[in-house]
Each structure stands twice: as C-alpha cells, then as structure tokens.
Short mmCIF file of the C-alpha atoms (twelve columns), coordinates in Angstrom:
data_MODEL
# 
_entry.id   MODEL 
# 
loop_
_atom_site.group_PDB 
_atom_site.id 
_atom_site.type_symbol 
_atom_site.label_atom_id 
_atom_site.label_alt_id 
_atom_site.label_comp_id 
_atom_site.label_asym_id 
_atom_site.label_seq_id 
_atom_site.Cartn_x 
_atom_site.Cartn_y 
_atom_site.Cartn_z 
_atom_site.pdbx_PDB_model_num 
ATOM 1   C CA . MET A 1   55.837 16.431  -22.736 1 
ATOM 2   C CA . THR A 2   57.800 16.772  -26.230 1 
ATOM 3   C CA . GLY A 3   61.526 16.212  -24.393 1 
ATOM 4   C CA . TRP A 4   59.765 12.601  -23.314 1 
ATOM 5   C CA . MET A 5   58.581 11.571  -26.382 1 
ATOM 6   C CA . VAL A 6   61.610 13.006  -28.697 1 
ATOM 7   C CA . LEU A 7   63.917 10.966  -25.350 1 
ATOM 8   C CA . GLY A 8   61.280 7.496   -26.075 1 
ATOM 9   C CA . ALA A 9   61.508 8.120   -30.340 1 
ATOM 10  C CA . VAL A 10  65.292 7.957   -29.898 1 
ATOM 11  C CA . VAL A 11  65.403 5.170   -28.082 1 
ATOM 12  C CA . ILE A 12  62.779 2.936   -30.212 1 
ATOM 13  C CA . ALA A 13  64.732 3.654   -33.464 1 
ATOM 14  C CA . ALA A 14  68.099 3.563   -32.112 1 
ATOM 15  C CA . GLY A 15  66.904 -0.606  -30.621 1 
ATOM 16  C CA . VAL A 16  65.567 -0.527  -34.240 1 
ATOM 17  C CA . GLY A 17  68.616 -0.210  -36.764 1 
ATOM 18  C CA . THR A 18  70.895 -2.073  -34.015 1 
ATOM 19  C CA . LEU A 19  68.497 -5.234  -34.699 1 
ATOM 20  C CA . MET A 20  68.467 -4.348  -38.414 1 
ATOM 21  C CA . PHE A 21  72.212 -4.121  -38.266 1 
ATOM 22  C CA . MET A 22  72.946 -7.438  -36.469 1 
ATOM 23  C CA . ALA A 23  70.918 -9.004  -39.118 1 
ATOM 24  C CA . GLN A 24  72.846 -7.974  -41.787 1 
ATOM 25  C CA . ARG A 25  75.783 -8.395  -40.290 1 
ATOM 26  C CA . SER A 26  75.276 -11.600 -38.477 1 
ATOM 27  C CA . ARG A 27  75.442 -15.330 -39.850 1 
ATOM 28  C CA . GLU A 28  73.116 -17.426 -40.763 1 
ATOM 29  C CA . ASP A 29  73.380 -19.523 -37.819 1 
ATOM 30  C CA . ALA A 30  74.787 -17.462 -35.819 1 
ATOM 31  C CA . LEU A 31  71.696 -17.612 -32.692 1 
ATOM 32  C CA . THR A 32  70.439 -20.385 -31.847 1 
ATOM 33  C CA . HIS A 33  66.405 -21.464 -31.725 1 
ATOM 34  C CA . ARG A 34  66.505 -20.525 -27.941 1 
ATOM 35  C CA . GLN A 35  68.312 -17.578 -27.996 1 
ATOM 36  C CA . GLY A 36  66.146 -15.604 -31.387 1 
ATOM 37  C CA . MET A 37  63.075 -16.353 -28.778 1 
ATOM 38  C CA . ARG A 38  64.578 -15.174 -25.639 1 
ATOM 39  C CA . LEU A 39  65.638 -12.073 -28.475 1 
ATOM 40  C CA . VAL A 40  62.414 -11.230 -29.514 1 
ATOM 41  C CA . LEU A 41  60.956 -11.717 -26.238 1 
ATOM 42  C CA . TRP A 42  63.155 -8.979  -24.649 1 
ATOM 43  C CA . ALA A 43  63.428 -6.789  -28.325 1 
ATOM 44  C CA . GLY A 44  59.462 -7.363  -29.132 1 
ATOM 45  C CA . GLY A 45  58.011 -7.317  -25.732 1 
ATOM 46  C CA . VAL A 46  59.735 -6.662  -22.616 1 
ATOM 47  C CA . VAL A 47  61.656 -3.336  -23.855 1 
ATOM 48  C CA . PRO A 48  58.981 -1.627  -25.842 1 
ATOM 49  C CA . THR A 49  56.043 -1.877  -23.402 1 
ATOM 50  C CA . VAL A 50  59.026 -0.518  -20.681 1 
ATOM 51  C CA . VAL A 51  59.874 2.007   -22.870 1 
ATOM 52  C CA . LEU A 52  55.476 2.602   -24.375 1 
ATOM 53  C CA . LEU A 53  54.932 3.005   -19.659 1 
ATOM 54  C CA . THR A 54  56.811 5.278   -19.201 1 
ATOM 55  C CA . LEU A 55  56.136 7.391   -21.633 1 
ATOM 56  C CA . LEU A 56  52.239 6.742   -20.527 1 
ATOM 57  C CA . ILE A 57  53.134 7.548   -17.589 1 
ATOM 58  C CA . ALA A 58  55.297 10.486  -17.684 1 
ATOM 59  C CA . THR A 59  52.700 12.267  -20.087 1 
ATOM 60  C CA . LEU A 60  50.157 11.133  -18.135 1 
ATOM 61  C CA . PRO A 61  50.373 15.163  -16.486 1 
ATOM 62  C CA . ALA A 62  50.228 16.937  -19.370 1 
ATOM 63  C CA . MET A 63  46.810 15.398  -20.250 1 
ATOM 64  C CA . ARG A 64  45.486 16.887  -16.933 1 
ATOM 65  C CA . PRO A 65  41.618 19.815  -18.643 1 
ATOM 66  C CA . ILE A 66  43.643 23.235  -18.317 1 
ATOM 67  C CA . LYS A 67  41.826 25.024  -15.807 1 
ATOM 68  C CA . VAL A 68  39.650 28.167  -16.643 1 
ATOM 69  C CA . GLN A 69  38.901 30.747  -15.031 1 
ATOM 70  C CA . PRO A 70  35.812 32.922  -14.207 1 
ATOM 71  C CA . GLY A 71  37.490 35.849  -16.399 1 
ATOM 72  C CA . ASP A 72  38.827 33.853  -19.468 1 
ATOM 73  C CA . LEU A 73  37.018 34.436  -22.361 1 
ATOM 74  C CA . ARG A 74  34.670 31.428  -23.193 1 
ATOM 75  C CA . VAL A 75  34.136 31.519  -27.713 1 
ATOM 76  C CA . THR A 76  31.168 28.462  -28.547 1 
ATOM 77  C CA . VAL A 77  31.405 26.790  -31.425 1 
ATOM 78  C CA . THR A 78  28.723 25.247  -33.973 1 
ATOM 79  C CA . GLY A 79  29.297 23.057  -36.716 1 
ATOM 80  C CA . GLU A 80  26.263 23.662  -39.231 1 
ATOM 81  C CA . GLN A 81  25.976 21.932  -42.859 1 
ATOM 82  C CA . PHE A 82  28.669 23.066  -43.921 1 
ATOM 83  C CA . TRP A 83  30.403 26.271  -42.055 1 
ATOM 84  C CA . TRP A 84  30.891 26.967  -38.727 1 
ATOM 85  C CA . ARG A 85  28.820 29.581  -36.375 1 
ATOM 86  C CA . VAL A 86  31.515 31.343  -33.792 1 
ATOM 87  C CA . ARG A 87  30.021 32.657  -30.525 1 
ATOM 88  C CA . TYR A 88  32.418 34.938  -28.410 1 
ATOM 89  C CA . GLN A 89  30.783 35.761  -24.753 1 
ATOM 90  C CA . PRO A 90  33.045 37.820  -22.982 1 
ATOM 91  C CA . PRO A 91  33.129 37.972  -19.089 1 
ATOM 92  C CA . GLY A 92  30.313 40.594  -18.368 1 
ATOM 93  C CA . GLN A 93  30.647 42.228  -22.303 1 
ATOM 94  C CA . PRO A 94  26.917 40.868  -24.229 1 
ATOM 95  C CA . ALA A 95  27.793 37.867  -26.879 1 
ATOM 96  C CA . ILE A 96  29.905 38.554  -30.589 1 
ATOM 97  C CA . ASP A 97  27.909 36.514  -33.505 1 
ATOM 98  C CA . ASP A 98  30.721 35.916  -35.785 1 
ATOM 99  C CA . SER A 99  31.319 32.597  -38.029 1 
ATOM 100 C CA . ASN A 100 33.993 30.434  -40.235 1 
ATOM 101 C CA . GLU A 101 36.802 31.893  -38.211 1 
ATOM 102 C CA . LEU A 102 38.082 31.903  -34.030 1 
ATOM 103 C CA . ARG A 103 40.172 34.687  -33.093 1 
ATOM 104 C CA . ILE A 104 41.885 34.527  -29.763 1 
ATOM 105 C CA . PRO A 105 44.491 36.170  -28.099 1 
ATOM 106 C CA . VAL A 106 47.810 34.699  -27.253 1 
ATOM 107 C CA . GLY A 107 48.821 34.215  -24.181 1 
ATOM 108 C CA . ARG A 108 45.440 33.365  -22.870 1 
ATOM 109 C CA . ASP A 109 43.228 30.861  -21.790 1 
ATOM 110 C CA . VAL A 110 40.091 30.288  -24.233 1 
ATOM 111 C CA . GLU A 111 37.265 27.850  -23.451 1 
ATOM 112 C CA . LEU A 112 36.215 26.540  -26.586 1 
ATOM 113 C CA . LEU A 113 32.365 25.166  -26.588 1 
ATOM 114 C CA . LEU A 114 31.980 23.099  -29.061 1 
ATOM 115 C CA . GLU A 115 28.426 21.350  -30.217 1 
ATOM 116 C CA . ALA A 116 26.407 20.641  -33.965 1 
ATOM 117 C CA . GLY A 117 22.868 22.502  -35.036 1 
ATOM 118 C CA . ASP A 118 22.307 18.844  -37.183 1 
ATOM 119 C CA . VAL A 119 24.411 16.456  -37.555 1 
ATOM 120 C CA . LEU A 120 28.123 14.996  -36.530 1 
ATOM 121 C CA . HIS A 121 30.823 16.768  -36.863 1 
ATOM 122 C CA . SER A 122 34.487 17.366  -34.832 1 
ATOM 123 C CA . PHE A 123 36.412 20.333  -34.192 1 
ATOM 124 C CA . TRP A 124 40.426 19.876  -35.250 1 
ATOM 125 C CA . VAL A 125 43.235 22.088  -35.642 1 
ATOM 126 C CA . PRO A 126 46.479 20.199  -35.825 1 
ATOM 127 C CA . GLY A 127 48.814 23.122  -34.741 1 
ATOM 128 C CA . LEU A 128 46.827 24.301  -31.988 1 
ATOM 129 C CA . ALA A 129 44.746 21.735  -29.946 1 
ATOM 130 C CA . GLY A 130 43.514 18.448  -29.778 1 
ATOM 131 C CA . LYS A 131 40.767 16.583  -31.929 1 
ATOM 132 C CA . VAL A 132 36.691 16.383  -30.533 1 
ATOM 133 C CA . ASP A 133 33.869 15.515  -32.041 1 
ATOM 134 C CA . MET A 134 30.840 18.116  -31.885 1 
ATOM 135 C CA . VAL A 135 27.267 15.708  -31.645 1 
ATOM 136 C CA . PRO A 136 24.257 17.571  -31.514 1 
ATOM 137 C CA . GLY A 137 22.347 17.814  -28.280 1 
ATOM 138 C CA . ARG A 138 25.630 17.594  -26.277 1 
ATOM 139 C CA . THR A 139 28.248 20.782  -25.606 1 
ATOM 140 C CA . ASN A 140 32.136 19.465  -25.787 1 
ATOM 141 C CA . ARG A 141 34.881 21.255  -23.667 1 
ATOM 142 C CA . LEU A 142 37.902 22.563  -24.765 1 
ATOM 143 C CA . VAL A 143 40.496 24.707  -23.846 1 
ATOM 144 C CA . VAL A 144 43.110 26.809  -26.572 1 
ATOM 145 C CA . HIS A 145 46.296 29.070  -25.301 1 
ATOM 146 C CA . ALA A 146 48.419 30.560  -27.946 1 
ATOM 147 C CA . THR A 147 52.257 30.730  -27.259 1 
ATOM 148 C CA . ARG A 148 53.003 32.516  -30.736 1 
ATOM 149 C CA . ALA A 149 50.761 35.429  -33.119 1 
ATOM 150 C CA . GLY A 150 49.866 32.931  -36.277 1 
ATOM 151 C CA . ARG A 151 46.960 32.257  -38.378 1 
ATOM 152 C CA . PHE A 152 45.752 28.148  -38.246 1 
ATOM 153 C CA . ARG A 153 43.924 25.983  -40.096 1 
ATOM 154 C CA . GLY A 154 41.255 23.502  -38.942 1 
ATOM 155 C CA . GLN A 155 39.216 20.833  -40.420 1 
ATOM 156 C CA . CYS A 156 36.154 19.243  -40.337 1 
ATOM 157 C CA . ALA A 157 37.185 15.883  -39.266 1 
ATOM 158 C CA . GLU A 158 33.894 13.775  -39.084 1 
ATOM 159 C CA . PHE A 159 32.386 12.330  -42.399 1 
ATOM 160 C CA . CYS A 160 28.993 14.786  -42.208 1 
ATOM 161 C CA . GLY A 161 27.682 15.242  -46.018 1 
ATOM 162 C CA . LEU A 162 28.547 16.126  -49.781 1 
ATOM 163 C CA . SER A 163 31.151 18.953  -48.202 1 
ATOM 164 C CA . HIS A 164 32.296 17.486  -45.714 1 
ATOM 165 C CA . ALA A 165 35.914 18.006  -47.021 1 
ATOM 166 C CA . LEU A 166 34.783 21.975  -48.057 1 
ATOM 167 C CA . MET A 167 34.355 22.607  -44.447 1 
ATOM 168 C CA . ALA A 168 37.304 24.365  -42.966 1 
ATOM 169 C CA . PHE A 169 38.338 27.801  -41.032 1 
ATOM 170 C CA . GLU A 170 41.133 29.603  -39.713 1 
ATOM 171 C CA . VAL A 171 41.860 30.129  -35.744 1 
ATOM 172 C CA . VAL A 172 43.936 33.451  -35.675 1 
ATOM 173 C CA . ALA A 173 46.267 33.704  -32.433 1 
ATOM 174 C CA . MET A 174 46.470 37.729  -32.306 1 
ATOM 175 C CA . GLU A 175 48.717 40.075  -29.471 1 
ATOM 176 C CA . PRO A 176 46.941 41.188  -26.723 1 
ATOM 177 C CA . ALA A 177 45.726 44.359  -27.409 1 
ATOM 178 C CA . ALA A 178 45.169 43.335  -30.913 1 
ATOM 179 C CA . PHE A 179 42.861 41.262  -29.855 1 
ATOM 180 C CA . ASP A 180 40.746 43.359  -27.744 1 
ATOM 181 C CA . ALA A 181 41.581 46.507  -30.122 1 
ATOM 182 C CA . TRP A 182 39.224 43.793  -33.181 1 
ATOM 183 C CA . LEU A 183 36.536 42.217  -30.265 1 
ATOM 184 C CA . ALA A 184 35.475 45.798  -29.800 1 
ATOM 185 C CA . SER A 185 35.254 46.690  -33.122 1 
ATOM 186 C CA . ARG A 186 32.666 43.659  -33.420 1 
ATOM 187 C CA . ARG A 187 30.682 46.150  -31.181 1 
ATOM 188 C CA . THR A 188 30.091 48.710  -34.263 1 
ATOM 189 C CA . PRO A 189 28.220 47.287  -36.792 1 
ATOM 190 C CA . ALA A 190 29.862 47.777  -40.475 1 
ATOM 191 C CA . PHE A 191 26.806 49.820  -41.614 1 
ATOM 192 C CA . ARG A 192 26.673 50.879  -44.099 1 
ATOM 193 C CA . GLY A 193 22.975 51.581  -46.429 1 
ATOM 194 C CA . GLY A 194 22.461 51.997  -50.132 1 
ATOM 195 C CA . GLU A 195 21.462 49.494  -53.320 1 
ATOM 196 C CA . GLY A 196 23.157 47.000  -51.948 1 
ATOM 197 C CA . ALA A 197 21.624 46.756  -48.496 1 
ATOM 198 C CA . ARG A 198 17.886 47.154  -50.225 1 
ATOM 199 C CA . LEU A 199 18.610 44.226  -53.056 1 
ATOM 200 C CA . PHE A 200 19.501 42.105  -50.141 1 
ATOM 201 C CA . THR A 201 16.416 42.472  -48.319 1 
ATOM 202 C CA . ALA A 202 14.369 42.356  -51.259 1 
ATOM 203 C CA . ASN A 203 15.848 39.440  -52.818 1 
ATOM 204 C CA . GLY A 204 14.957 37.267  -48.646 1 
ATOM 205 C CA . CYS A 205 19.039 37.269  -48.021 1 
ATOM 206 C CA . GLY A 206 18.282 38.575  -44.474 1 
ATOM 207 C CA . GLY A 207 16.148 35.573  -43.433 1 
ATOM 208 C CA . CYS A 208 18.961 33.410  -43.301 1 
ATOM 209 C CA . HIS A 209 21.566 35.918  -42.885 1 
ATOM 210 C CA . GLY A 210 22.989 38.796  -39.677 1 
ATOM 211 C CA . VAL A 211 24.223 41.896  -41.036 1 
ATOM 212 C CA . ALA A 212 23.885 44.171  -38.070 1 
ATOM 213 C CA . GLY A 213 21.734 47.258  -38.603 1 
ATOM 214 C CA . VAL A 214 19.866 44.686  -41.439 1 
ATOM 215 C CA . ALA A 215 18.902 41.789  -40.592 1 
ATOM 216 C CA . ASN A 216 18.499 39.256  -37.739 1 
ATOM 217 C CA . GLY A 217 19.035 35.741  -39.371 1 
ATOM 218 C CA . THR A 218 20.389 33.247  -37.494 1 
ATOM 219 C CA . ILE A 219 19.859 30.209  -39.953 1 
ATOM 220 C CA . GLY A 220 23.674 30.559  -42.289 1 
ATOM 221 C CA . PRO A 221 25.682 32.643  -41.461 1 
ATOM 222 C CA . ASP A 222 26.322 35.998  -40.368 1 
ATOM 223 C CA . LEU A 223 27.954 38.379  -42.785 1 
ATOM 224 C CA . THR A 224 28.300 41.519  -40.104 1 
ATOM 225 C CA . HIS A 225 32.373 41.778  -41.064 1 
ATOM 226 C CA . LEU A 226 32.488 38.800  -44.147 1 
ATOM 227 C CA . GLY A 227 34.672 41.817  -45.985 1 
ATOM 228 C CA . SER A 228 37.871 40.807  -42.931 1 
ATOM 229 C CA . ARG A 229 37.628 37.469  -43.761 1 
ATOM 230 C CA . PRO A 230 39.779 36.602  -46.326 1 
ATOM 231 C CA . SER A 231 38.408 33.258  -47.304 1 
ATOM 232 C CA . LEU A 232 34.338 31.894  -48.156 1 
ATOM 233 C CA . GLY A 233 32.389 29.482  -48.091 1 
ATOM 234 C CA . ALA A 234 34.387 28.520  -44.617 1 
ATOM 235 C CA . GLY A 235 37.875 28.587  -45.784 1 
ATOM 236 C CA . MET A 236 36.295 26.810  -49.941 1 
ATOM 237 C CA . GLN A 237 38.027 29.729  -51.327 1 
ATOM 238 C CA . LYS A 238 39.888 32.877  -51.766 1 
ATOM 239 C CA . LEU A 239 37.066 35.550  -51.055 1 
ATOM 240 C CA . THR A 240 37.202 37.519  -54.310 1 
ATOM 241 C CA . HIS A 241 34.547 39.877  -55.750 1 
ATOM 242 C CA . ALA A 242 33.362 37.401  -58.508 1 
ATOM 243 C CA . HIS A 243 33.571 33.914  -56.463 1 
ATOM 244 C CA . LEU A 244 31.324 36.719  -53.728 1 
ATOM 245 C CA . VAL A 245 29.049 36.854  -57.125 1 
ATOM 246 C CA . ARG A 246 28.689 33.381  -57.892 1 
ATOM 247 C CA . PHE A 247 28.096 32.260  -55.183 1 
ATOM 248 C CA . ILE A 248 25.076 34.743  -54.415 1 
ATOM 249 C CA . ARG A 249 23.986 34.067  -57.515 1 
ATOM 250 C CA . ASN A 250 24.015 29.474  -56.530 1 
ATOM 251 C CA . ALA A 251 25.824 28.560  -54.050 1 
ATOM 252 C CA . PRO A 252 24.868 24.764  -54.333 1 
ATOM 253 C CA . GLN A 253 27.229 24.885  -57.790 1 
ATOM 254 C CA . VAL A 254 29.788 25.534  -56.204 1 
ATOM 255 C CA . LYS A 255 29.210 23.945  -52.645 1 
ATOM 256 C CA . PRO A 256 27.972 20.304  -52.955 1 
ATOM 257 C CA . GLY A 257 25.290 20.553  -50.131 1 
ATOM 258 C CA . ALA A 258 24.767 23.480  -48.810 1 
ATOM 259 C CA . ARG A 259 21.140 24.790  -48.055 1 
ATOM 260 C CA . MET A 260 21.659 28.325  -49.314 1 
ATOM 261 C CA . PRO A 261 18.826 28.436  -52.757 1 
ATOM 262 C CA . ALA A 262 20.757 29.304  -55.448 1 
ATOM 263 C CA . TYR A 263 18.987 32.255  -57.452 1 
ATOM 264 C CA . PRO A 264 18.324 32.186  -61.022 1 
ATOM 265 C CA . GLN A 265 16.290 34.418  -61.733 1 
ATOM 266 C CA . MET A 266 18.481 37.344  -59.450 1 
ATOM 267 C CA . THR A 267 20.660 39.099  -62.626 1 
ATOM 268 C CA . GLU A 268 24.258 39.637  -62.572 1 
ATOM 269 C CA . THR A 269 24.095 43.237  -61.753 1 
ATOM 270 C CA . ASP A 270 22.287 42.471  -59.126 1 
ATOM 271 C CA . ALA A 271 24.647 40.107  -57.073 1 
ATOM 272 C CA . ALA A 272 27.751 41.788  -58.183 1 
ATOM 273 C CA . THR A 273 25.947 44.910  -56.463 1 
ATOM 274 C CA . ILE A 274 24.773 43.137  -53.078 1 
ATOM 275 C CA . ALA A 275 28.474 41.510  -53.721 1 
ATOM 276 C CA . ARG A 276 29.835 44.862  -53.345 1 
ATOM 277 C CA . TRP A 277 28.345 45.630  -50.485 1 
ATOM 278 C CA . LEU A 278 29.661 42.666  -48.756 1 
ATOM 279 C CA . GLU A 279 32.636 43.436  -49.097 1 
ATOM 280 C CA . GLN A 280 32.394 46.817  -47.382 1 
ATOM 281 C CA . ARG A 281 31.815 45.529  -44.418 1 
ATOM 282 C CA . ARG A 282 34.539 45.193  -42.393 1 
# 
C-alpha cells in the first residue's frame, strides 16, 4: 500500500511542478481561452480523478479488518477521565489489570476492545494504528500488529474535559519471549507490607485504587506495579519521587479536572512514605 501511495504522490507532485514551470516560462498570451479551459479540465479534473481513483482501488484491500484467531491476545482498553484502564485477556487464563500503558508482542496480532467509561474518548497511536473512537455503551474493535520492538506514543484524540491534552499513554512492543515473561510477572503481586501499605489503607486510597494483596478498588488506576511505569498521570510527567508525592497530596492541582480528591490533611512525610512504597512495587 505504501508503494502505491508514494507513486501517486510522485505523479501529483510532478504534475503540479510541470504546471508551475510552464506558467512561469510561458508568454502571457500563450494559451487561448479554449486551450486554457481544456487544460483546467484535464489537469484539474480528469487526471486527479484518475490518480485518486486508482489509489483508492489499489489500497482498498489493505483496509479490510484483520482477522484474529481464538488463540490471539485480547486487551480491553477503557478511556476514563483522564486515564486509561487496561485489561489483558490471555486465552484460557485469568485477566490481568493494568493502567496507562499497553504492552504487545512483536509479530503477533492483538485485538483491542475499545470502550469508554464516562464520556467520548478516542484511541490514537499514530506510529502503530489508526484512530478509533471510544463511545460509552459501545465496544469498538481494533487489531494491531507491531513489526518491530519499540515504544509508540498514544493520545486521546477526542476532547473529553479539562485534562484532555494530558491524557496520553505508551504502547510498548516487546519481543514475544520478553512479552510472555512480562505478562507472567504481572500475575505475581508486587506485595510489600510496612508503613506505606498501612498509610495507603488508612487514608482510604484503596477505596479507589487496586493494589494486589492490599486493596481492590476499581474507580481509579490499578497501582499494583506502578514503579515499573516510566510516567505518571497518564503520560503527563516522568515518574519521580517528587512528582508522585505532589500527585498524592493534590492531584487536581497537578491535573485539572482529575477526579482524585486532594488530601490537604496528609503530611508531606506520610505522602513520601506512600510514594516510596508505591515506587517499590515493580
């Protein structure tokens, strides 16, 4: 498909360039009115129509939906204000919850089931796949197939509220063996008890956030393996200790419109203790 598009672009660029050259080099009265109208008809109507119609016919087969097999991985991605809920559904195995990051194996088809939990969102990863809307009450389907390992930035492409521009994510394409090992590691709770876990529970954080072995909240992002993620707040900023402490104490100040409440009563020391505990959860 890329070859056809490049060929079409070359033909169009060559035609436009030729017309510009002729216009600059020709005398003012080089064409009669009838000749000018004929040029407009062919160069402005017939030729573009033929080129674009040829490109359409040549690329239509590539627009057919990719068929997935029963053994292919399925991942449900739900757009929330203003983050991404991710649930891996490996064939014949229990689901695995994650958030704000999507990992896929290179060379395998992965079916994404796209949903919205509140308002309209749009799933868009320019370097990997096309844009698909996420509509409340509806499940849209997108099949992705990464041909190389790497990181692909994604973004919500439908205005969804105050922090729409701060609702990003990363798709990490991994070699199949590395992906399988990573997925298996997600089944092992990154549980560490201690003061951080106690403060996390005492401040009610578990009412919204899930942490395997500690809390089962589902309103906000799952934080079981937060320490392994490169970013905080759905790609908004790099995950550092200082950023995490600030987000814990006053998320709406960092991310306008975030539904996570502020905790002005929480001391800086307690927030830092919770942050260190979450950072260790890899």
